[in-house]
Tab-separated table of C-alpha atoms in Angstrom:
chain	number	residue	atom	x	y	z
A	331	UNK	CA	0.140	-0.058	-0.024
A	332	UNK	CA	2.878	2.403	0.896
A	333	UNK	CA	4.610	1.487	-2.514
A	334	UNK	CA	1.458	2.624	-4.305
A	335	UNK	CA	1.181	5.749	-2.452
A	336	UNK	CA	4.653	6.724	-3.386
A	337	UNK	CA	4.231	5.781	-7.007
A	338	UNK	CA	1.139	7.939	-7.026
A	339	UNK	CA	3.273	10.926	-5.749
A	340	UNK	CA	6.020	10.544	-8.143
A	341	UNK	CA	3.516	10.813	-10.941
A	342	UNK	CA	2.007	13.775	-9.429
A	343	UNK	CA	5.550	15.543	-9.569
A	344	UNK	CA	6.809	13.920	-12.675
A	345	UNK	CA	4.578	14.997	-15.626
A	346	UNK	CA	4.513	12.930	-18.815
A	347	UNK	CA	4.702	14.204	-22.448
A	348	UNK	CA	2.724	12.265	-25.074
A	349	UNK	CA	1.153	12.925	-28.319
A	350	UNK	CA	-1.328	10.809	-30.160
A	351	UNK	CA	-1.718	10.847	-34.266
A	352	UNK	CA	-4.339	9.107	-36.082
A	353	UNK	CA	-3.793	8.331	-39.605
A	354	UNK	CA	-6.627	6.969	-41.733
A	355	UNK	CA	-6.889	6.172	-45.357
A	356	UNK	CA	-10.423	6.688	-46.331
A	357	UNK	CA	-11.060	4.514	-49.432
A	358	UNK	CA	-14.506	5.958	-50.004
A	359	UNK	CA	-13.345	9.578	-50.260
A	360	UNK	CA	-9.903	8.516	-51.592
A	361	UNK	CA	-8.027	10.786	-48.882
A	362	UNK	CA	-5.754	10.177	-45.984
A	363	UNK	CA	-7.057	12.032	-42.819
A	364	UNK	CA	-4.759	12.886	-40.040
A	365	UNK	CA	-5.722	14.209	-36.475
A	366	UNK	CA	-3.070	14.971	-34.143
A	367	UNK	CA	-3.537	15.586	-30.177
A	368	UNK	CA	-0.830	17.226	-28.277
A	369	UNK	CA	-1.253	18.858	-24.810
A	370	UNK	CA	-2.227	22.293	-25.633
A	371	UNK	CA	0.159	23.915	-22.966
A	372	UNK	CA	3.118	22.223	-24.546
A	373	UNK	CA	2.004	23.174	-28.175
A	374	UNK	CA	1.455	26.715	-26.945
A	375	UNK	CA	5.125	26.723	-25.457
A	376	UNK	CA	6.782	25.412	-28.429
A	377	UNK	CA	4.967	27.711	-30.623
A	378	UNK	CA	5.853	30.766	-28.391
A	379	UNK	CA	9.478	29.795	-28.286
A	380	UNK	CA	10.024	29.172	-31.905
A	381	UNK	CA	7.911	32.383	-33.006
A	382	UNK	CA	9.167	34.825	-30.085
A	383	UNK	CA	5.510	35.707	-29.230
A	384	UNK	CA	3.069	35.407	-26.658
A	385	UNK	CA	0.184	33.234	-27.577
A	386	UNK	CA	-3.006	31.934	-26.084
A	387	UNK	CA	-4.031	28.602	-27.746
A	388	UNK	CA	-7.207	28.324	-25.958
A	389	UNK	CA	-8.800	31.770	-26.692
A	390	UNK	CA	-6.510	33.222	-29.649
A	391	UNK	CA	-7.004	37.131	-30.191
A	392	UNK	CA	-5.918	36.278	-33.791
A	393	UNK	CA	-7.359	32.892	-34.697
A	394	UNK	CA	-5.926	33.187	-38.257
A	395	UNK	CA	-2.330	33.401	-36.855
A	396	UNK	CA	-2.962	30.741	-34.669
A	397	UNK	CA	-4.197	28.322	-37.442
A	398	UNK	CA	-1.123	29.554	-39.497
A	399	UNK	CA	1.490	28.853	-36.533
A	400	UNK	CA	-0.086	25.406	-36.001
A	401	UNK	CA	-0.271	24.173	-39.255
A	402	UNK	CA	3.501	25.359	-39.929
A	403	UNK	CA	4.540	23.407	-36.986
A	404	UNK	CA	2.852	20.146	-37.669
A	405	UNK	CA	3.693	20.075	-41.264
A	406	UNK	CA	7.450	20.389	-40.265
A	407	UNK	CA	7.441	17.628	-37.526
A	408	UNK	CA	4.840	15.376	-38.882
A	409	UNK	CA	5.699	14.055	-42.266
A	410	UNK	CA	3.977	11.268	-44.298
A	411	UNK	CA	4.904	9.233	-47.253
A	412	UNK	CA	2.386	6.860	-49.170
A	413	UNK	CA	4.053	4.403	-51.188
A	414	UNK	CA	7.133	6.481	-51.469
A	415	UNK	CA	5.241	9.555	-52.449
A	416	UNK	CA	5.547	12.570	-50.183
A	417	UNK	CA	2.062	13.484	-48.855
A	418	UNK	CA	1.339	17.382	-48.521
A	419	UNK	CA	-1.477	17.543	-46.142
A	420	UNK	CA	-4.297	20.445	-46.236
A	421	UNK	CA	-4.699	21.909	-42.863
A	422	UNK	CA	-8.388	21.863	-41.769
A	423	UNK	CA	-8.070	23.416	-38.171
A	424	UNK	CA	-7.663	22.771	-34.740
A	425	UNK	CA	-9.792	22.737	-31.483
A	426	UNK	CA	-9.437	22.476	-27.733
A	427	UNK	CA	-10.632	19.231	-25.961
A	428	UNK	CA	-9.939	19.090	-22.067
A	429	UNK	CA	-6.127	19.592	-21.850
A	430	UNK	CA	-5.644	18.830	-25.524
A	431	UNK	CA	-5.272	20.520	-28.884
A	432	UNK	CA	-6.395	18.567	-31.830
A	433	UNK	CA	-5.280	19.699	-35.180
A	434	UNK	CA	-6.832	18.029	-38.261
A	435	UNK	CA	-5.508	17.625	-41.835
A	436	UNK	CA	-6.346	15.798	-45.096
A	437	UNK	CA	-4.752	14.740	-48.229
A	438	UNK	CA	-7.013	14.084	-51.314
A	439	UNK	CA	-6.525	11.825	-54.344
A	440	UNK	CA	-5.354	8.797	-52.765
A	441	UNK	CA	-7.128	5.838	-54.116
A	442	UNK	CA	-5.031	3.097	-52.170
A	443	UNK	CA	-2.199	2.641	-49.889
A	444	UNK	CA	0.204	-0.285	-49.354
A	445	UNK	CA	3.074	1.473	-47.354
A	446	UNK	CA	3.014	4.657	-45.088
A	447	UNK	CA	6.049	5.998	-43.745
A	448	UNK	CA	6.182	8.365	-41.022
A	449	UNK	CA	8.424	11.096	-39.560
A	450	UNK	CA	7.059	12.417	-36.137
A	451	UNK	CA	9.205	14.503	-33.830
A	452	UNK	CA	6.186	16.629	-32.409
A	453	UNK	CA	7.561	18.196	-29.242
A	454	UNK	CA	10.749	16.241	-29.363
A	455	UNK	CA	12.647	19.718	-29.004
A	456	UNK	CA	10.668	20.620	-25.963
A	457	UNK	CA	10.894	17.221	-23.843
A	458	UNK	CA	13.690	14.758	-24.044
A	459	UNK	CA	11.067	12.073	-22.666
A	460	UNK	CA	8.346	12.996	-25.369
A	461	UNK	CA	6.562	9.931	-26.513
A	462	UNK	CA	4.636	9.996	-29.910
A	463	UNK	CA	1.746	7.348	-30.278
A	464	UNK	CA	0.847	6.604	-33.894
A	465	UNK	CA	-2.416	4.851	-35.110
A	466	UNK	CA	-2.629	4.145	-38.822
A	467	UNK	CA	-5.833	2.586	-40.430
A	468	UNK	CA	-5.609	1.347	-44.044
A	469	UNK	CA	-8.585	-0.752	-45.344
A	470	UNK	CA	-9.849	-1.495	-41.694
A	471	UNK	CA	-6.560	-2.699	-40.735
A	472	UNK	CA	-5.243	-0.399	-37.782
A	473	UNK	CA	-1.485	-0.670	-36.652
A	474	UNK	CA	0.085	1.308	-33.762
A	475	UNK	CA	3.479	2.027	-32.582
A	476	UNK	CA	5.250	4.370	-29.939
A	477	UNK	CA	8.383	6.626	-30.474
A	478	UNK	CA	10.213	7.429	-28.084
A	479	UNK	CA	12.524	10.686	-28.344
A	480	UNK	CA	14.729	10.638	-30.341
A	481	UNK	CA	13.309	7.787	-32.497
A	482	UNK	CA	11.256	9.472	-35.038
A	483	UNK	CA	10.745	7.246	-38.185
A	484	UNK	CA	8.518	4.385	-38.778
A	485	UNK	CA	7.059	2.329	-41.681
A	486	UNK	CA	3.753	0.724	-41.767
A	487	UNK	CA	2.999	-1.969	-44.441
A	488	UNK	CA	-0.382	-2.940	-45.564
A	489	UNK	CA	-0.962	-5.565	-48.289
């Protein structure tokens, strides 16, 4: 019982750093849909640091600027290839849910996929202990992995 109490205290004083990215090939719409969740305070901090500006991601005074900064950041740190072809995602937007910021992207004109390569170093510059979870779904088959900083590359094969 004492050990459980000590572990609980350690977790309270040692935060964890995790992002979750979902990549889904939608055969019906011939698109790849991407949603990416990061703790909004971590995302806000990295954007402030990189752009040397004070931001409020929850209630931004300039929503257009916030969209631009999030889009640029994620596109730089989350890079996907489908069957060897670099995917250039269109930014859809972002929303805040509880303590997370979800950003959404889409790539149209992708009729089929057999291999998805992912480079994901979101928030690695901020937290040496950052973990990035990836869930990729193609033809109803879901594959997942965990990338521990500094590992940033993974390949998912679907046949």
